[in-house]
Short mmCIF file of C-alpha atoms and ligand atoms in Angstrom, two decimals:
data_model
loop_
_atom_site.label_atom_id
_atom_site.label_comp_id
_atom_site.label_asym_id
_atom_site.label_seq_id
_atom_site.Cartn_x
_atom_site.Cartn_y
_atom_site.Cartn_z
CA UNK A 1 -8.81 7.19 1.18
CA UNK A 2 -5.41 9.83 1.84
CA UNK A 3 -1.99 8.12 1.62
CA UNK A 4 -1.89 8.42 5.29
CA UNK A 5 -4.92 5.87 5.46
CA UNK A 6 -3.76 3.46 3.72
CA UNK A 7 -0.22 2.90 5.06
CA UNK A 8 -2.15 3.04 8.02
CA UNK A 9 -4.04 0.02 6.98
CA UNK A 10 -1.07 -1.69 5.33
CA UNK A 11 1.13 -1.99 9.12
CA UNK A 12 -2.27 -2.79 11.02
CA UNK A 13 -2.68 -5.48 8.41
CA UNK A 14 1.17 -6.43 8.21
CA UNK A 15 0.74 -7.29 12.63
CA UNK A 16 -2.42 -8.83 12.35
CA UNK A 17 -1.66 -10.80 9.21
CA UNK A 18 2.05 -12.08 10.01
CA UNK A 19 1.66 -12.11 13.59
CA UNK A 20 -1.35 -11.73 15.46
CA UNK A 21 -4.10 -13.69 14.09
CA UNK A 22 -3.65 -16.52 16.34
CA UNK A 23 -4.03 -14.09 19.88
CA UNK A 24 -6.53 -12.05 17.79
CA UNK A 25 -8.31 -15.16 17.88
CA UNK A 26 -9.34 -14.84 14.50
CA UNK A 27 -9.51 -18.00 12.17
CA UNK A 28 -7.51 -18.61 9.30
CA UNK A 29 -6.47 -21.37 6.57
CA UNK A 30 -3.40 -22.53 6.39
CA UNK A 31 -2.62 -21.05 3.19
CA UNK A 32 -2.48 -17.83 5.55
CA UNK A 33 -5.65 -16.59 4.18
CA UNK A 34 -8.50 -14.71 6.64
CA UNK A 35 -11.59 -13.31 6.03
CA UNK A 36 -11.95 -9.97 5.56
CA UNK A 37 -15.38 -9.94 6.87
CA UNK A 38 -14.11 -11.25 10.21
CA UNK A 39 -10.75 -8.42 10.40
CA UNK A 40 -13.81 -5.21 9.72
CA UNK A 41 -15.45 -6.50 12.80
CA UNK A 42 -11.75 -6.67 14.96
CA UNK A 43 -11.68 -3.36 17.47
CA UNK A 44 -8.42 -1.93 15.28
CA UNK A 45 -9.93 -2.45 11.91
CA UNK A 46 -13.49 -0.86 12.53
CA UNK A 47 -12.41 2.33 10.80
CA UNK A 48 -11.64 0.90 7.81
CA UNK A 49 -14.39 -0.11 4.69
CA UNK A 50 -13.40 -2.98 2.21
CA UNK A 51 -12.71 -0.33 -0.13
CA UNK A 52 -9.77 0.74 1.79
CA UNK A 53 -8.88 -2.75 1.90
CA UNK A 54 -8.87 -3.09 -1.99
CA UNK A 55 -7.09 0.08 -2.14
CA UNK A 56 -4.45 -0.76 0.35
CA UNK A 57 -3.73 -4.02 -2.05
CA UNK A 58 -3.67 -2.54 -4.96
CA UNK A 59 -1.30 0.43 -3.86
CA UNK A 60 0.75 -1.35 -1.39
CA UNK A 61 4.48 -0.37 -2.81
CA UNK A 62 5.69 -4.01 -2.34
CA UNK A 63 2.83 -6.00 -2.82
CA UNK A 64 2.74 -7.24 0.48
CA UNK A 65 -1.40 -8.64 0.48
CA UNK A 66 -2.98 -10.82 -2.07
CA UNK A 67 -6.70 -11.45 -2.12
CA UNK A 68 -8.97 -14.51 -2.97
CA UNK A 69 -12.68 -15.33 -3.10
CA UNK A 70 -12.94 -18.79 -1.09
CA UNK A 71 -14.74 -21.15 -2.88
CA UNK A 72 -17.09 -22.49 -0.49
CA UNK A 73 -18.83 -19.46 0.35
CA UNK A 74 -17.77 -16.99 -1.96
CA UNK A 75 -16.44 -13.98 0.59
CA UNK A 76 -12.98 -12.10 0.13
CA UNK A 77 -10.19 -13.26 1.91
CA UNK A 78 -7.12 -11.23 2.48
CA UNK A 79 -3.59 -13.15 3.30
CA UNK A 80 0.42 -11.11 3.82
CA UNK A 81 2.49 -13.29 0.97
CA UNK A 82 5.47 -13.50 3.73
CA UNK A 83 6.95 -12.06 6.71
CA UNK A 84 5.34 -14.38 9.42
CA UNK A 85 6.00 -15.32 12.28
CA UNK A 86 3.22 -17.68 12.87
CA UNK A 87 4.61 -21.00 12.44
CA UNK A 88 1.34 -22.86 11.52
CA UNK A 89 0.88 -21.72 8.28
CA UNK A 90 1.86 -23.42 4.88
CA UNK A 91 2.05 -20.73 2.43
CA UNK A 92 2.52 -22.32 -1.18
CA UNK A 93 6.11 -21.04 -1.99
CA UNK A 94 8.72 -22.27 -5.47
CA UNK A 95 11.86 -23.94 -4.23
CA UNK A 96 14.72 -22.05 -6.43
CA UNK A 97 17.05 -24.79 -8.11
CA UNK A 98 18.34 -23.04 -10.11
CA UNK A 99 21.18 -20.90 -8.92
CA UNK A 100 21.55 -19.00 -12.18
CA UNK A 101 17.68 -17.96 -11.95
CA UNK A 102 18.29 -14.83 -9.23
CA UNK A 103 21.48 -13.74 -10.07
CA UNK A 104 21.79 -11.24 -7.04
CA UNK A 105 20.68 -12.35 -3.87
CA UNK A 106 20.86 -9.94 -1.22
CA UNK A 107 20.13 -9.27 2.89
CA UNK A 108 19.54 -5.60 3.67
CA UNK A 109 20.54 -4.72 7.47
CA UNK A 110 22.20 -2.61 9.47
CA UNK A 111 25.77 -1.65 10.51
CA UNK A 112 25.32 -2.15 13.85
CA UNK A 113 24.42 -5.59 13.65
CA UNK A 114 27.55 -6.49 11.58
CA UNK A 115 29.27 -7.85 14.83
CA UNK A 116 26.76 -10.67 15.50
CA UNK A 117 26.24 -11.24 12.06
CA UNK A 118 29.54 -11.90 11.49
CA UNK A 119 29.52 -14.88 14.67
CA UNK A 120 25.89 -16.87 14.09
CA UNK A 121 25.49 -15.53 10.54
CA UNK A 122 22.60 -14.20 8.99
CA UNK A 123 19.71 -15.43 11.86
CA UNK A 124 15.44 -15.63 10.73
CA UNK A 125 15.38 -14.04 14.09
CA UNK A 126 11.62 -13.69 15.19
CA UNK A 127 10.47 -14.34 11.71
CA UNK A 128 10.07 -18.15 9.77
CA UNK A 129 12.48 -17.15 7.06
CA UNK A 130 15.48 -14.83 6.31
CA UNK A 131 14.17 -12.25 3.48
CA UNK A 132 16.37 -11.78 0.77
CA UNK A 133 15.66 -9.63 -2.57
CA UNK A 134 16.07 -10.08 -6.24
CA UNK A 135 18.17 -6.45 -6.22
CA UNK A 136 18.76 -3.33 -5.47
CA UNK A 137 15.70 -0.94 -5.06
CA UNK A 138 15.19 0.89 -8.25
CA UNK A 139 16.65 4.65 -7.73
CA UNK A 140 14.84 5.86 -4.94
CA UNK A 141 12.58 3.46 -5.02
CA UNK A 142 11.64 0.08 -2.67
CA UNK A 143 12.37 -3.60 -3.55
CA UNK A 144 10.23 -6.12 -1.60
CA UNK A 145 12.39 -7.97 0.84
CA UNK A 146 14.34 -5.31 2.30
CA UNK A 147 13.87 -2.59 3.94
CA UNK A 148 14.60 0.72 2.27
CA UNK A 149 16.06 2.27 5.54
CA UNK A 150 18.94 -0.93 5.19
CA UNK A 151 22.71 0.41 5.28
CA UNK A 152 24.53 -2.65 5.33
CA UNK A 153 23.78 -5.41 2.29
CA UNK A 154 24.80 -8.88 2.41
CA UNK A 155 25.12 -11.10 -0.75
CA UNK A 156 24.79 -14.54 -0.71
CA UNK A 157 26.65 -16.98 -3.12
CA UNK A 158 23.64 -18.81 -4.24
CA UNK A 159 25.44 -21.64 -6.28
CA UNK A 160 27.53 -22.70 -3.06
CA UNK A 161 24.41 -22.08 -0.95
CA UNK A 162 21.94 -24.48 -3.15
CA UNK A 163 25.13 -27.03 -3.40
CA UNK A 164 25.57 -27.36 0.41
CA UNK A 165 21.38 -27.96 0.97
CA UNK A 166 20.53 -24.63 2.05
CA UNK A 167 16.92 -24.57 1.16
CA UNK A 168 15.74 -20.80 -0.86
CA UNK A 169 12.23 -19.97 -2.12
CA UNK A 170 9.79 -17.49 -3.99
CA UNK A 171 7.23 -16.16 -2.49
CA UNK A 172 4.66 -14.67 -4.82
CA UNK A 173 5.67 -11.00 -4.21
CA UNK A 174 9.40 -12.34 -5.38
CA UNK A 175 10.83 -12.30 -1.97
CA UNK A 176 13.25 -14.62 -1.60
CA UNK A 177 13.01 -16.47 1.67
CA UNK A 178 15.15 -18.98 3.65
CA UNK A 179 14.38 -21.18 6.37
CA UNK A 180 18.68 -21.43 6.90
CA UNK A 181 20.44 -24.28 8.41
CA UNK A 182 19.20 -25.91 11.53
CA UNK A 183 19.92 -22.97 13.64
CA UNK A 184 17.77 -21.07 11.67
CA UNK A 185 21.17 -18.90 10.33
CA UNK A 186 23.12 -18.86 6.88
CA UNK A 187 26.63 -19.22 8.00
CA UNK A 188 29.21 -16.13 6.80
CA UNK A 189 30.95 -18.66 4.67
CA UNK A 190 27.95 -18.32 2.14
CA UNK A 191 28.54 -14.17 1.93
CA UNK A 192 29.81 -13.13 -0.98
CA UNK A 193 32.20 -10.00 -1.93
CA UNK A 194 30.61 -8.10 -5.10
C1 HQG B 201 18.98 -8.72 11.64
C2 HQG B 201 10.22 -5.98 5.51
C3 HQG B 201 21.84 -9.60 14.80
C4 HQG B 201 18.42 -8.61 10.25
C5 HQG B 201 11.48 -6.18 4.71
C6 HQG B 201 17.30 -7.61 10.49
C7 HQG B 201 11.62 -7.69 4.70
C8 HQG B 201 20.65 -10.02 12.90
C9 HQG B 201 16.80 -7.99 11.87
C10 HQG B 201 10.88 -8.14 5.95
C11 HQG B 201 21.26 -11.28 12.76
C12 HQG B 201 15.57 -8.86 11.84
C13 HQG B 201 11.82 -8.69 6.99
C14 HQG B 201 22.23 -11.66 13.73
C15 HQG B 201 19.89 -11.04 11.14
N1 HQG B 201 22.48 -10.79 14.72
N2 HQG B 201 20.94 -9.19 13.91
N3 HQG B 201 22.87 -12.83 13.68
N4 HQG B 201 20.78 -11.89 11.67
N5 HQG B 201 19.81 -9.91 11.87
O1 HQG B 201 12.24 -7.57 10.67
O2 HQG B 201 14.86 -8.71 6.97
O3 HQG B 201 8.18 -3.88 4.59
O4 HQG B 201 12.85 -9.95 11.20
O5 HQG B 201 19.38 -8.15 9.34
O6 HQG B 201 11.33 -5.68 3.40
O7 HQG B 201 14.63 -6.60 8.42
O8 HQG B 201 7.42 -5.42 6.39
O9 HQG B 201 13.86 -8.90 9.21
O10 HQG B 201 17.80 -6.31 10.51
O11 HQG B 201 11.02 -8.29 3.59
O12 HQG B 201 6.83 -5.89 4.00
O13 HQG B 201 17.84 -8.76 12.47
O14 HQG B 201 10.22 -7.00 6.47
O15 HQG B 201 9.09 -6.16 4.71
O16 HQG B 201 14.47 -8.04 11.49
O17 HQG B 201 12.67 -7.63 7.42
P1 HQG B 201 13.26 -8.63 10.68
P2 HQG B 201 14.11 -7.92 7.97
P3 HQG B 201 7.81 -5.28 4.95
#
């Protein structure tokens, strides 16, 4: 399939996987996992084959899918590693101890929220986690956990953060994701000046 395909693919799969299977009425484990099978037969996905599926995986710049065979009855199942916003979903994530282990921790956003950043603090919004990543995008490259369009970054003092009970994990496309406090937000005090 053309480039244009499979980006295509890759944000009709991003809505349906991290927000829409529930109204799509589609099933789906709660390790976030669907069937492929079952997403071919959905009106929006009809165009595709599963080769374009494989092919959006594999290419996908930040590695945004992962596939599985389930074990019970063998078929492919496709799952996004983060970015939900359905809240029923327990996708197997490493708590980071360690504040040494990701050096650089950083939000990309935009200027023009700086304002109400700077009065609730960094906010999960509509999502179940704030995204973080490991670094800077390589040259003009993308990093997973930002996105490349950001003009505003925001690093977080990890050591402080982990010390106060903020909670920070891996997912397994090394986004780093945080629930925040009980608001949902990690407070300004928790910024850090590089
Ligand atoms: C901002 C992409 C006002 C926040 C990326 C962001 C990521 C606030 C927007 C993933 C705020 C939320 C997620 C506050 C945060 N006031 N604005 N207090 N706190 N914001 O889409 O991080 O390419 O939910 O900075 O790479 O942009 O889709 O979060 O601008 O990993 O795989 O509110 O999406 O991944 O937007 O993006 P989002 P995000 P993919």
């Amino acid at each position: 399939a053309g480039m244009g395909k499979v980006v295509e693919l890759s944000k009709a799969l991003s809505w349906l996987l991290r927000h829409a299977v529930v109204k799509e009425g589609l099933q789906f484990q709660a390790d976030g996992y669907v069937f492929v099978d079952d997403i071919l037969r959905h009106p929006s996905f009809t165009k595709y084959t599963i080769d374009d599926f494989h092919e959006c995986v594999e290419k996908n710049e930040k590695k945004r899918f992962g596939l599985k065979t389930d074990e019970i009855t063998g078929k492919e199942m496709i799952r996004a590693h983060q970015g939900h916003s359905i809240q029923d979903l327990d996708i197997d994530m490493r708590e980071i101890t360690d504040p040494q282990e990701f050096p650089t921790v950083l939000h990309g956003t935009y200027r023009k929220h700086w304002s109400s950043i700077c009065n609730k603090g960094l906010s999960k919004m509509g999502r179940k986690h704030i995204h973080f990543a490991p670094g800077l995008p390589k040259g003009a490259g993308v990093v997973s956990g930002m996105r490349a369009s950001a003009d505003l970054y925001i690093y977080i003092d990890m050591e402080k953060a982990l010390n106060d009970g903020l909670k920070f994990f891996v997912s397994s496309n090394n986004v780093i994701l945080s629930p925040g406090n009980e608001n949902g937000c990690i407070p300004t005090r928790y910024f850090r000046l590089v």
